[in-house]
Amino acid sequence: MSRYSVFAVAREAFRNHTGWQRAWRSPEPKRRYDVVIVGAGGHGLATAYYLGKNHGIRNVAVIEKGWLGGGNTGRNTTIIRSNYLQDPSAAIYEKSRALYENLSQDLNYNVMFSPRGVMMLAQTEHEVRGYRRTAQANALQGVETEFITPERVKELCPIIETRGPRYPVLGALWQPRGGTARHDAVAWGYARKCSEMGMDILQRCEVTGVTTEGGRVTGVTTTRGDIGCGKLGIVVAGHSGHLAAMAGFRLPIESVALQALVSEPIKPCMDVVVMANTVHGYMSQSDKGEMVIGGGADGYNNYTQRGSFHHIEETVRALIETFPMISRLKMLRQWGGIVDMTGDRSPILSKTPVEGIFINCGWGTGGFKAIPGSGWGFAELMAKGESPLCAAFGLERFREGRFVDESVAAGVAH
Ligand code: FAD
Ligand code: PYC
């Protein structure tokens, strides 16, 4: 695979862009791989990448029923932050955020990481107390955050209405190195590197069954034939319950639609990310000028990639309160993704009751930011059988009552 560089761009400019190679191969499935990952979203691809890069395991297939990055990875609002309360969460999200800092260089693919700063508005006394506490915890965890005043909020984001009408802004939890990245590029960058390492990315290949022998995984059945494997990683977000059922175990997880929308593009007016969790809406501005807006999760379990219509009204109402200047903007598009929710709003990165099967799911409404860190930790878990980053997120925590409660840090009410 040739390197992307300024020289490559110049060279191609002189030969009418005839020399670019396809970013990844589309091979026929082999009969067997050492490792099969189901799900070519960000987490599946990042797992494959770090299996190859950190552990030298390269006989790997990533199997995807649709197109790579077509699940939640290509449907999210791209917010990256690590301002969580509990130590295990701060560790994995901060590892992830730190990896984002150099991901473009590491992958030789511009993922457009933009550490523009993320603020979570405190609009009730309860939130003020909660965010002050998180800022203290973050200081101990080595995560750079700070509780800022309403005046500083206004300075950083002049288009915010800090005085109401329903809830005044009382301050905010500010993470200056949080931000955004281009979601598709994250998937494409990992895919290109996996393909370069000789791994097979099998798109339009749906896993329809899991085969086992004597309590150990032997392979998967797919719409493109049977594929054997030594180890299996299930990394399918909102479809995790289905895949677990195929393998014969149950997960403490629910699937819900979460939606987002974008406005028509306008001139630059906002260079930070703002989350307003009490009124419930969050917004940033894309490089094209669109306002990227996130809404709420549906109040009932479902597998639609749409989201309920009333959430659009609620979200837009909340954001007009917070940013009155957007009241006359036209909305261009709305879409949804199927997110996978656990009771403690923390992920599952775990071995399973079937030997050789590992599960990575439960990122819910907040897993885009976690892609590099999750891939790093999950690859280590699959390669070595344990990983410090994953230790607190095992399935056994639900049986043992060792929850990693992050419902407040989740960013989206659910
Ligand atoms: P996915 O990207 O969904 O990948 C799973 C893949 O598995 C899919 O491509 C699917 O087709 C495939 N698959 C499923 N079943 C099978 C099968 N049987 N065979 C083969 N393949 C299969 N997170 C943040 O951090 N910040 C945000 O701002 C943010 N905003 C969000 C906004 C919205 C509207 C949504 C929906 C989510 C948001 N998230 C956000 C959450 C984030 O998008 C997800 O947590 C993350 O993308 C999950 O990645 P994944 O790789 O696990 O799943
Ligand atoms: O986890 O930061 C987050 C988030 C923002 C919007 C959806 N999820």
Tab-separated table of C-alpha atoms and ligand atoms in Angstrom:
chain	number	residue	atom	x	y	z
A	1	MET	CA	0.000	0.000	0.000
A	2	SER	CA	1.583	3.312	-1.004
A	3	ARG	CA	1.903	6.001	1.659
A	4	TYR	CA	-0.372	9.031	1.620
A	5	SER	CA	1.782	12.163	1.706
A	6	VAL	CA	2.150	15.585	0.174
A	7	PHE	CA	4.556	14.004	-2.345
A	8	ALA	CA	1.964	11.385	-3.316
A	9	VAL	CA	-0.634	14.127	-3.883
A	10	ALA	CA	1.843	16.084	-6.036
A	11	ARG	CA	2.832	12.954	-7.998
A	12	GLU	CA	-0.790	12.084	-8.698
A	13	ALA	CA	-1.585	15.657	-9.699
A	14	PHE	CA	0.980	15.250	-12.497
A	15	ARG	CA	-0.522	11.987	-13.751
A	16	ASN	CA	-4.190	12.883	-13.599
A	17	HIS	CA	-4.819	10.891	-10.417
A	18	THR	CA	-4.500	7.573	-12.203
A	19	GLY	CA	-2.162	5.977	-9.665
A	20	TRP	CA	-4.271	5.810	-6.487
A	21	GLN	CA	-4.833	2.284	-5.211
A	22	ARG	CA	-8.033	1.025	-3.624
A	23	ALA	CA	-7.894	1.718	0.114
A	24	TRP	CA	-8.614	-1.909	1.028
A	25	ARG	CA	-8.962	-5.233	-0.783
A	26	SER	CA	-12.286	-7.073	-1.164
A	27	PRO	CA	-11.116	-10.692	-1.019
A	28	GLU	CA	-13.050	-13.956	-1.096
A	29	PRO	CA	-13.345	-15.531	2.379
A	30	LYS	CA	-10.733	-18.117	3.331
A	31	ARG	CA	-11.900	-21.348	4.970
A	32	ARG	CA	-10.240	-20.548	8.284
A	33	TYR	CA	-8.635	-17.680	10.210
A	34	ASP	CA	-6.874	-17.546	13.564
A	35	VAL	CA	-9.254	-14.771	14.610
A	36	VAL	CA	-12.630	-13.719	13.222
A	37	ILE	CA	-14.122	-10.403	14.285
A	38	VAL	CA	-17.839	-9.936	13.579
A	39	GLY	CA	-18.676	-6.277	12.867
A	40	ALA	CA	-16.632	-3.833	10.812
A	41	GLY	CA	-17.539	-0.788	12.846
A	42	GLY	CA	-14.830	1.273	14.500
A	43	HIS	CA	-14.454	-1.094	17.455
A	44	GLY	CA	-14.156	-4.246	15.317
A	45	LEU	CA	-11.667	-2.690	12.925
A	46	ALA	CA	-9.594	-1.122	15.704
A	47	THR	CA	-9.473	-4.508	17.470
A	48	ALA	CA	-8.169	-6.156	14.303
A	49	TYR	CA	-5.619	-3.378	13.794
A	50	TYR	CA	-4.149	-3.623	17.303
A	51	LEU	CA	-4.185	-7.456	17.126
A	52	GLY	CA	-1.847	-7.072	14.165
A	53	LYS	CA	0.154	-4.091	15.311
A	54	ASN	CA	0.598	-4.906	19.025
A	55	HIS	CA	0.390	-8.710	19.075
A	56	GLY	CA	1.538	-9.855	15.631
A	57	ILE	CA	-1.755	-11.707	14.951
A	58	ARG	CA	-2.532	-11.078	11.301
A	59	ASN	CA	-4.453	-14.104	10.032
A	60	VAL	CA	-7.650	-12.188	10.807
A	61	ALA	CA	-11.003	-11.630	9.082
A	62	VAL	CA	-13.397	-8.810	9.918
A	63	ILE	CA	-16.884	-9.820	8.795
A	64	GLU	CA	-19.524	-7.179	8.079
A	65	LYS	CA	-23.113	-7.747	7.017
A	66	GLY	CA	-23.421	-4.350	5.305
A	67	TRP	CA	-20.625	-1.957	4.455
A	68	LEU	CA	-17.766	-1.088	6.789
A	69	GLY	CA	-18.537	1.853	9.048
A	70	GLY	CA	-22.233	1.701	8.065
A	71	GLY	CA	-23.455	1.055	11.625
A	72	ASN	CA	-23.230	3.500	14.519
A	73	THR	CA	-19.653	4.391	13.618
A	74	GLY	CA	-20.910	6.257	10.552
A	75	ARG	CA	-24.007	7.631	12.281
A	76	ASN	CA	-22.747	9.387	15.383
A	77	THR	CA	-22.118	13.005	16.290
A	78	THR	CA	-18.365	12.358	16.735
A	79	ILE	CA	-17.888	13.832	20.216
A	80	ILE	CA	-14.618	12.766	21.879
A	81	ARG	CA	-14.046	13.304	25.592
A	82	SER	CA	-12.805	11.360	28.606
A	83	ASN	CA	-14.446	13.261	31.479
A	84	TYR	CA	-15.931	10.171	33.168
A	85	LEU	CA	-16.279	9.705	36.914
A	86	GLN	CA	-15.067	6.188	37.701
A	87	ASP	CA	-11.376	5.240	37.472
A	88	PRO	CA	-11.735	2.298	35.024
A	89	SER	CA	-13.790	4.480	32.659
A	90	ALA	CA	-11.392	7.416	32.851
A	91	ALA	CA	-8.531	5.004	32.090
A	92	ILE	CA	-10.010	3.540	28.907
A	93	TYR	CA	-11.586	6.774	27.596
A	94	GLU	CA	-8.420	8.785	28.271
A	95	LYS	CA	-6.263	6.108	26.626
A	96	SER	CA	-8.584	6.439	23.666
A	97	ARG	CA	-8.507	10.234	23.609
A	98	ALA	CA	-4.717	10.152	23.815
A	99	LEU	CA	-4.538	7.696	20.893
A	100	TYR	CA	-6.778	10.043	18.870
A	101	GLU	CA	-4.137	12.771	19.261
A	102	ASN	CA	-1.765	10.878	16.910
A	103	LEU	CA	-4.165	8.578	15.099
A	104	SER	CA	-3.812	10.293	11.723
A	105	GLN	CA	-0.037	9.803	11.828
A	106	ASP	CA	-0.317	6.248	13.134
A	107	LEU	CA	-2.791	5.196	10.441
A	108	ASN	CA	-1.321	7.452	7.726
A	109	TYR	CA	-4.922	8.582	7.204
A	110	ASN	CA	-6.346	11.958	8.115
A	111	VAL	CA	-9.064	11.293	10.691
A	112	MET	CA	-9.455	15.045	11.187
A	113	PHE	CA	-9.143	14.911	14.976
A	114	SER	CA	-10.073	18.386	16.159
A	115	PRO	CA	-9.371	18.922	19.881
A	116	ARG	CA	-11.505	22.055	19.972
A	117	GLY	CA	-12.762	21.545	23.538
A	118	VAL	CA	-15.965	20.037	24.901
A	119	MET	CA	-18.188	21.650	27.517
A	120	MET	CA	-21.014	19.978	29.418
A	121	LEU	CA	-23.299	22.695	30.731
A	122	ALA	CA	-24.412	22.627	34.350
A	123	GLN	CA	-27.975	23.968	34.455
A	124	THR	CA	-29.139	22.772	37.873
A	125	GLU	CA	-27.508	22.811	41.309
A	126	HIS	CA	-27.405	19.027	41.105
A	127	GLU	CA	-25.358	19.188	37.897
A	128	VAL	CA	-23.026	21.787	39.412
A	129	ARG	CA	-22.282	19.426	42.302
A	130	GLY	CA	-21.918	16.448	39.954
A	131	TYR	CA	-19.550	18.169	37.529
A	132	ARG	CA	-17.436	19.701	40.315
A	133	ARG	CA	-17.045	16.199	41.689
A	134	THR	CA	-16.114	14.835	38.248
A	135	ALA	CA	-13.510	17.598	37.806
A	136	GLN	CA	-11.940	16.570	41.135
A	137	ALA	CA	-11.969	12.885	40.159
A	138	ASN	CA	-10.462	13.725	36.762
A	139	ALA	CA	-7.628	15.663	38.441
A	140	LEU	CA	-6.734	12.518	40.397
A	141	GLN	CA	-7.006	10.372	37.246
A	142	GLY	CA	-4.739	12.629	35.175
A	143	VAL	CA	-7.602	13.719	32.898
A	144	GLU	CA	-7.444	17.424	32.091
A	145	THR	CA	-10.832	18.998	32.914
A	146	GLU	CA	-11.991	22.019	34.854
A	147	PHE	CA	-15.256	23.431	36.202
A	148	ILE	CA	-15.755	26.854	34.585
A	149	THR	CA	-17.997	29.827	35.366
A	150	PRO	CA	-20.941	31.035	33.230
A	151	GLU	CA	-18.809	34.037	32.173
A	152	ARG	CA	-16.096	31.713	30.837
A	153	VAL	CA	-18.787	29.637	29.090
A	154	LYS	CA	-19.983	32.771	27.298
A	155	GLU	CA	-16.408	33.727	26.412
A	156	LEU	CA	-15.741	30.298	24.877
A	157	CYS	CA	-19.083	30.110	23.099
A	158	PRO	CA	-20.652	33.554	22.593
A	159	ILE	CA	-23.804	32.179	20.904
A	160	ILE	CA	-25.011	30.500	24.126
A	161	GLU	CA	-27.879	32.132	26.023
A	162	THR	CA	-26.632	31.724	29.598
A	163	ARG	CA	-29.680	33.230	31.362
A	164	GLY	CA	-32.498	30.907	30.527
A	165	PRO	CA	-35.378	30.940	29.631
A	166	ARG	CA	-36.010	27.731	31.603
A	167	TYR	CA	-32.613	26.847	33.042
A	168	PRO	CA	-29.755	29.334	33.448
A	169	VAL	CA	-26.192	28.185	32.739
A	170	LEU	CA	-24.537	27.872	36.172
A	171	GLY	CA	-21.169	26.708	34.874
A	172	ALA	CA	-19.765	23.837	32.847
A	173	LEU	CA	-17.391	20.898	32.928
A	174	TRP	CA	-14.764	21.886	30.348
A	175	GLN	CA	-12.326	19.492	28.688
A	176	PRO	CA	-9.991	21.588	26.531
A	177	ARG	CA	-8.478	18.597	24.627
A	178	GLY	CA	-11.828	16.949	23.927
A	179	GLY	CA	-13.297	17.489	20.476
A	180	THR	CA	-14.390	15.684	17.345
A	181	ALA	CA	-13.002	13.542	14.504
A	182	ARG	CA	-14.336	12.506	11.106
A	183	HIS	CA	-16.245	9.299	11.900
A	184	ASP	CA	-16.038	7.626	8.449
A	185	ALA	CA	-12.329	8.372	8.252
A	186	VAL	CA	-11.722	6.569	11.539
A	187	ALA	CA	-13.302	3.409	10.097
A	188	TRP	CA	-11.614	3.842	6.714
A	189	GLY	CA	-8.191	4.517	8.239
A	190	TYR	CA	-8.300	1.385	10.402
A	191	ALA	CA	-9.662	-0.683	7.487
A	192	ARG	CA	-6.880	0.432	5.170
A	193	LYS	CA	-4.211	-0.501	7.700
A	194	CYS	CA	-5.833	-3.886	8.426
A	195	SER	CA	-5.941	-4.667	4.728
A	196	GLU	CA	-2.321	-3.560	4.380
A	197	MET	CA	-1.370	-6.063	7.115
A	198	GLY	CA	-2.991	-8.851	5.053
A	199	MET	CA	-6.233	-9.082	7.014
A	200	ASP	CA	-9.464	-9.782	5.103
A	201	ILE	CA	-12.399	-7.404	5.424
A	202	LEU	CA	-15.448	-9.294	4.201
A	203	GLN	CA	-18.293	-6.895	3.483
A	204	ARG	CA	-21.856	-7.951	2.573
A	205	CYS	CA	-21.248	-11.091	4.597
A	206	GLU	CA	-23.756	-11.653	7.388
A	207	VAL	CA	-22.957	-14.006	10.251
A	208	THR	CA	-26.008	-16.246	10.659
A	209	GLY	CA	-24.721	-18.771	13.179
A	210	VAL	CA	-21.865	-19.654	15.512
A	211	THR	CA	-20.484	-23.199	15.629
A	212	THR	CA	-18.977	-24.750	18.746
A	213	GLU	CA	-17.575	-28.097	19.783
A	214	GLY	CA	-17.195	-29.198	23.388
A	215	GLY	CA	-17.893	-25.682	24.675
A	216	ARG	CA	-15.309	-24.086	22.385
A	217	VAL	CA	-15.849	-21.944	19.307
A	218	THR	CA	-14.959	-23.519	15.951
A	219	GLY	CA	-16.309	-20.980	13.476
A	220	VAL	CA	-19.231	-19.063	12.045
A	221	THR	CA	-21.783	-19.690	9.346
A	222	THR	CA	-22.270	-16.748	7.017
A	223	THR	CA	-24.122	-15.749	3.875
A	224	ARG	CA	-20.799	-16.329	2.075
A	225	GLY	CA	-20.185	-19.809	3.483
A	226	ASP	CA	-18.792	-21.386	6.639
A	227	ILE	CA	-15.627	-19.862	8.102
A	228	GLY	CA	-13.549	-21.587	10.771
A	229	CYS	CA	-11.680	-19.716	13.499
A	230	GLY	CA	-9.594	-20.221	16.613
A	231	LYS	CA	-10.995	-17.162	18.388
A	232	LEU	CA	-14.116	-15.103	17.743
A	233	GLY	CA	-14.687	-11.458	18.683
A	234	ILE	CA	-18.308	-10.247	18.625
A	235	VAL	CA	-18.305	-6.482	18.102
A	236	VAL	CA	-21.739	-5.630	16.689
A	237	ALA	CA	-23.132	-2.853	18.949
A	238	GLY	CA	-26.974	-2.882	18.751
A	239	HIS	CA	-27.022	-6.463	17.414
A	240	SER	CA	-25.033	-7.969	20.301
A	241	GLY	CA	-28.023	-9.791	21.794
A	242	HIS	CA	-28.638	-11.612	18.482
A	243	LEU	CA	-25.030	-12.729	18.106
A	244	ALA	CA	-24.882	-13.854	21.747
A	245	ALA	CA	-28.057	-15.898	21.189
A	246	MET	CA	-26.393	-17.573	18.185
A	247	ALA	CA	-23.497	-18.541	20.461
A	248	GLY	CA	-25.874	-19.761	23.178
A	249	PHE	CA	-25.585	-17.155	25.929
A	250	ARG	CA	-27.549	-14.083	27.046
A	251	LEU	CA	-26.400	-10.519	27.627
A	252	PRO	CA	-27.697	-7.923	30.118
A	253	ILE	CA	-28.247	-5.465	27.308
A	254	GLU	CA	-31.046	-3.592	25.505
A	255	SER	CA	-31.095	-2.095	22.005
A	256	VAL	CA	-32.561	1.353	21.428
A	257	ALA	CA	-32.595	3.833	18.553
A	258	LEU	CA	-30.665	7.074	19.054
A	259	GLN	CA	-30.909	9.870	16.546
A	260	ALA	CA	-29.100	12.930	15.227
A	261	LEU	CA	-29.663	15.666	12.671
A	262	VAL	CA	-27.730	18.320	10.761
A	263	SER	CA	-28.713	21.788	9.622
A	264	GLU	CA	-27.959	23.563	6.407
A	265	PRO	CA	-24.361	24.897	6.390
A	266	ILE	CA	-23.786	28.364	7.816
A	267	LYS	CA	-20.758	30.592	8.425
A	268	PRO	CA	-18.482	29.565	11.329
A	269	CYS	CA	-20.219	30.519	14.578
A	270	MET	CA	-19.066	27.988	17.155
A	271	ASP	CA	-15.628	26.439	17.649
A	272	VAL	CA	-16.305	24.237	20.668
A	273	VAL	CA	-18.632	21.288	21.335
A	274	VAL	CA	-21.510	22.000	23.713
A	275	MET	CA	-23.621	19.414	25.509
A	276	ALA	CA	-26.687	20.634	27.415
A	277	ASN	CA	-27.854	17.562	29.254
A	278	THR	CA	-30.656	19.049	31.378
A	279	VAL	CA	-32.652	20.489	28.481
A	280	HIS	CA	-31.184	17.669	26.422
A	281	GLY	CA	-29.418	18.592	23.251
A	282	TYR	CA	-25.842	18.873	22.051
A	283	MET	CA	-24.323	20.703	19.155
A	284	SER	CA	-21.074	21.345	17.285
A	285	GLN	CA	-20.257	22.811	13.885
A	286	SER	CA	-18.820	20.631	11.152
A	287	ASP	CA	-16.032	21.760	8.846
A	288	LYS	CA	-18.659	22.183	6.119
A	289	GLY	CA	-20.565	24.600	8.370
A	290	GLU	CA	-23.508	22.340	9.234
A	291	MET	CA	-24.671	22.383	12.835
A	292	VAL	CA	-24.381	18.767	14.031
A	293	ILE	CA	-27.138	18.093	16.537
A	294	GLY	CA	-27.767	15.099	18.751
A	295	GLY	CA	-31.105	14.052	20.123
A	296	GLY	CA	-32.343	11.601	22.685
A	297	ALA	CA	-32.623	7.844	22.766
A	298	ASP	CA	-36.047	6.304	22.189
A	299	GLY	CA	-37.884	5.441	25.376
A	300	TYR	CA	-38.515	1.845	24.277
A	301	ASN	CA	-36.411	-0.966	22.839
A	302	ASN	CA	-36.304	-1.229	19.055
A	303	TYR	CA	-34.060	-1.941	16.088
A	304	THR	CA	-35.052	0.894	13.758
A	305	GLN	CA	-32.280	3.059	12.354
A	306	ARG	CA	-34.619	6.072	12.450
A	307	GLY	CA	-35.607	7.238	15.922
A	308	SER	CA	-39.013	8.572	17.021
A	309	PHE	CA	-40.268	11.763	15.444
A	310	HIS	CA	-41.119	13.571	18.698
A	311	HIS	CA	-37.428	13.558	19.694
A	312	ILE	CA	-36.677	15.938	16.835
A	313	GLU	CA	-39.113	18.469	18.278
A	314	GLU	CA	-37.772	18.045	21.827
A	315	THR	CA	-34.149	18.328	20.722
A	316	VAL	CA	-34.684	21.358	18.541
A	317	ARG	CA	-36.707	23.054	21.307
A	318	ALA	CA	-33.877	22.429	23.793
A	319	LEU	CA	-31.252	23.791	21.445
A	320	ILE	CA	-33.231	26.900	20.528
A	321	GLU	CA	-33.408	27.686	24.260
A	322	THR	CA	-29.651	27.271	24.493
A	323	PHE	CA	-28.700	28.886	21.170
A	324	PRO	CA	-31.540	31.282	20.155
A	325	MET	CA	-29.694	32.249	16.947
A	326	ILE	CA	-30.399	28.832	15.388
A	327	SER	CA	-34.179	29.291	15.524
A	328	ARG	CA	-34.475	29.995	11.793
A	329	LEU	CA	-32.059	27.349	10.562
A	330	LYS	CA	-33.373	24.675	8.227
A	331	MET	CA	-32.610	21.071	9.081
A	332	LEU	CA	-31.176	19.059	6.205
A	333	ARG	CA	-31.113	15.450	7.347
A	334	GLN	CA	-32.072	13.229	10.274
A	335	TRP	CA	-30.993	9.636	10.940
A	336	GLY	CA	-30.672	7.062	13.691
A	337	GLY	CA	-28.492	4.222	14.907
A	338	ILE	CA	-29.143	1.218	17.163
A	339	VAL	CA	-27.260	1.588	20.406
A	340	ASP	CA	-26.606	-1.137	22.982
A	341	MET	CA	-27.364	-0.166	26.571
A	342	THR	CA	-26.188	-1.848	29.766
A	343	GLY	CA	-27.707	-1.130	33.177
A	344	ASP	CA	-24.644	0.738	34.464
A	345	ARG	CA	-24.090	2.551	31.125
A	346	SER	CA	-20.594	1.075	30.877
A	347	PRO	CA	-19.298	-1.234	28.154
A	348	ILE	CA	-18.756	-4.983	28.213
A	349	LEU	CA	-15.241	-6.114	27.178
A	350	SER	CA	-15.194	-9.696	28.222
A	351	LYS	CA	-14.631	-13.391	27.838
A	352	THR	CA	-17.907	-15.279	27.518
A	353	PRO	CA	-19.260	-18.662	28.685
A	354	VAL	CA	-18.059	-20.139	25.368
A	355	GLU	CA	-14.313	-20.690	25.253
A	356	GLY	CA	-12.638	-18.649	22.540
A	357	ILE	CA	-15.531	-16.174	22.179
A	358	PHE	CA	-15.002	-12.617	23.373
A	359	ILE	CA	-17.575	-9.814	23.403
A	360	ASN	CA	-17.124	-6.072	22.998
A	361	CYS	CA	-20.409	-4.155	23.314
A	362	GLY	CA	-22.496	-1.907	25.531
A	363	TRP	CA	-20.905	1.347	24.426
A	364	GLY	CA	-24.423	2.692	24.155
A	365	THR	CA	-24.625	6.319	23.168
A	366	GLY	CA	-20.937	7.027	23.758
A	367	GLY	CA	-18.595	4.610	22.021
A	368	PHE	CA	-17.215	6.618	19.124
A	369	LYS	CA	-14.765	8.365	21.422
A	370	ALA	CA	-13.687	4.975	22.756
A	371	ILE	CA	-12.761	3.297	19.466
A	372	PRO	CA	-8.933	3.412	19.702
A	373	GLY	CA	-8.807	2.606	23.436
A	374	SER	CA	-11.371	-0.164	23.152
A	375	GLY	CA	-9.561	-1.698	20.173
A	376	TRP	CA	-6.275	-1.540	22.087
A	377	GLY	CA	-7.664	-3.197	25.218
A	378	PHE	CA	-9.906	-5.740	23.481
A	379	ALA	CA	-7.077	-6.875	21.205
A	380	GLU	CA	-4.939	-7.437	24.313
A	381	LEU	CA	-7.783	-9.378	25.967
A	382	MET	CA	-8.211	-11.569	22.864
A	383	ALA	CA	-4.483	-12.122	22.414
A	384	LYS	CA	-3.439	-12.689	26.044
A	385	GLY	CA	-6.656	-13.566	27.888
A	386	GLU	CA	-6.444	-10.453	30.070
A	387	SER	CA	-6.053	-6.709	29.776
A	388	PRO	CA	-5.786	-4.060	32.498
A	389	LEU	CA	-7.938	-1.681	30.418
A	390	CYS	CA	-10.768	-4.246	30.216
A	391	ALA	CA	-10.530	-5.786	33.699
A	392	ALA	CA	-13.426	-3.855	35.260
A	393	PHE	CA	-15.740	-4.382	32.278
A	394	GLY	CA	-16.206	-8.163	32.415
A	395	LEU	CA	-19.629	-9.814	32.202
A	396	GLU	CA	-19.232	-11.174	35.736
A	397	ARG	CA	-19.732	-7.684	37.178
A	398	PHE	CA	-23.490	-8.001	36.626
A	399	ARG	CA	-23.592	-11.209	38.645
A	400	GLU	CA	-21.281	-9.904	41.350
A	401	GLY	CA	-22.842	-6.426	41.614
A	402	ARG	CA	-19.584	-4.586	40.799
A	403	PHE	CA	-21.171	-2.001	38.524
A	404	VAL	CA	-19.184	0.815	36.920
A	405	ASP	CA	-21.960	3.380	37.201
A	406	GLU	CA	-21.574	6.051	34.528
A	407	SER	CA	-25.202	7.053	33.980
A	408	VAL	CA	-24.416	10.709	34.721
A	409	ALA	CA	-21.357	10.838	32.452
A	410	ALA	CA	-23.211	9.239	29.550
A	411	GLY	CA	-24.071	12.555	27.943
A	412	VAL	CA	-27.407	11.375	26.568
A	413	ALA	CA	-30.395	10.868	28.833
A	414	HIS	CA	-31.690	7.312	28.843
B	1	FAD	P1	-21.078	-0.233	14.826
B	1	FAD	O1	-20.382	0.894	14.175
B	1	FAD	O2	-22.566	-0.198	14.859
B	1	FAD	O3	-20.561	-1.551	14.108
B	1	FAD	C1	-21.159	-2.814	14.301
B	1	FAD	C2	-21.224	-3.489	12.953
B	1	FAD	O4	-21.657	-4.832	13.122
B	1	FAD	C3	-22.224	-2.829	12.010
B	1	FAD	O5	-21.556	-2.314	10.877
B	1	FAD	C4	-23.208	-3.952	11.675
B	1	FAD	O6	-23.644	-3.923	10.328
B	1	FAD	C5	-22.348	-5.184	11.953
B	1	FAD	N1	-23.157	-6.392	12.214
B	1	FAD	C6	-24.232	-6.519	13.014
B	1	FAD	N2	-24.717	-7.767	12.967
B	1	FAD	C7	-23.904	-8.461	12.128
B	1	FAD	C8	-23.908	-9.802	11.648
B	1	FAD	N3	-24.832	-10.694	12.045
B	1	FAD	N4	-22.936	-10.166	10.763
B	1	FAD	C9	-21.978	-9.283	10.354
B	1	FAD	N5	-21.966	-7.996	10.770
B	1	FAD	C10	-22.911	-7.593	11.647
B	1	FAD	N6	-20.430	8.103	20.641
B	1	FAD	C11	-19.547	9.072	21.005
B	1	FAD	O7	-18.518	8.756	21.605
B	1	FAD	N7	-19.752	10.374	20.705
B	1	FAD	C12	-20.880	10.790	20.073
B	1	FAD	O8	-21.042	11.984	19.789
B	1	FAD	C13	-21.841	9.821	19.706
B	1	FAD	N8	-22.991	10.196	19.091
B	1	FAD	C14	-23.871	9.254	18.665
B	1	FAD	C15	-24.987	9.681	17.951
B	1	FAD	C16	-25.858	8.735	17.411
B	1	FAD	C17	-27.049	9.201	16.641
B	1	FAD	C18	-25.602	7.346	17.593
B	1	FAD	C19	-26.511	6.307	17.002
B	1	FAD	C20	-24.499	6.920	18.338
B	1	FAD	C21	-23.627	7.875	18.888
B	1	FAD	N9	-22.475	7.504	19.597
B	1	FAD	C22	-21.578	8.458	20.000
B	1	FAD	C23	-22.224	6.087	19.919
B	1	FAD	C24	-21.276	5.456	18.912
B	1	FAD	O9	-21.689	5.725	17.596
B	1	FAD	C25	-21.211	3.942	19.111
B	1	FAD	O10	-21.000	3.628	20.475
B	1	FAD	C26	-20.064	3.331	18.316
B	1	FAD	O11	-20.059	3.812	16.998
B	1	FAD	C27	-20.182	1.829	18.296
B	1	FAD	O12	-19.239	1.326	17.390
B	1	FAD	P2	-19.216	-0.207	17.047
B	1	FAD	O13	-18.052	-0.433	16.183
B	1	FAD	O14	-19.314	-0.982	18.324
B	1	FAD	O15	-20.609	-0.453	16.317
B	2	PYC	O1	-20.897	10.282	24.666
B	2	PYC	O2	-20.211	12.328	24.411
B	2	PYC	C1	-21.008	11.421	24.198
B	2	PYC	C2	-22.109	11.648	23.286
B	2	PYC	C3	-22.465	12.823	22.776
B	2	PYC	C4	-23.528	12.573	21.988
B	2	PYC	C5	-23.811	11.268	22.011
B	2	PYC	N1	-22.913	10.705	22.819
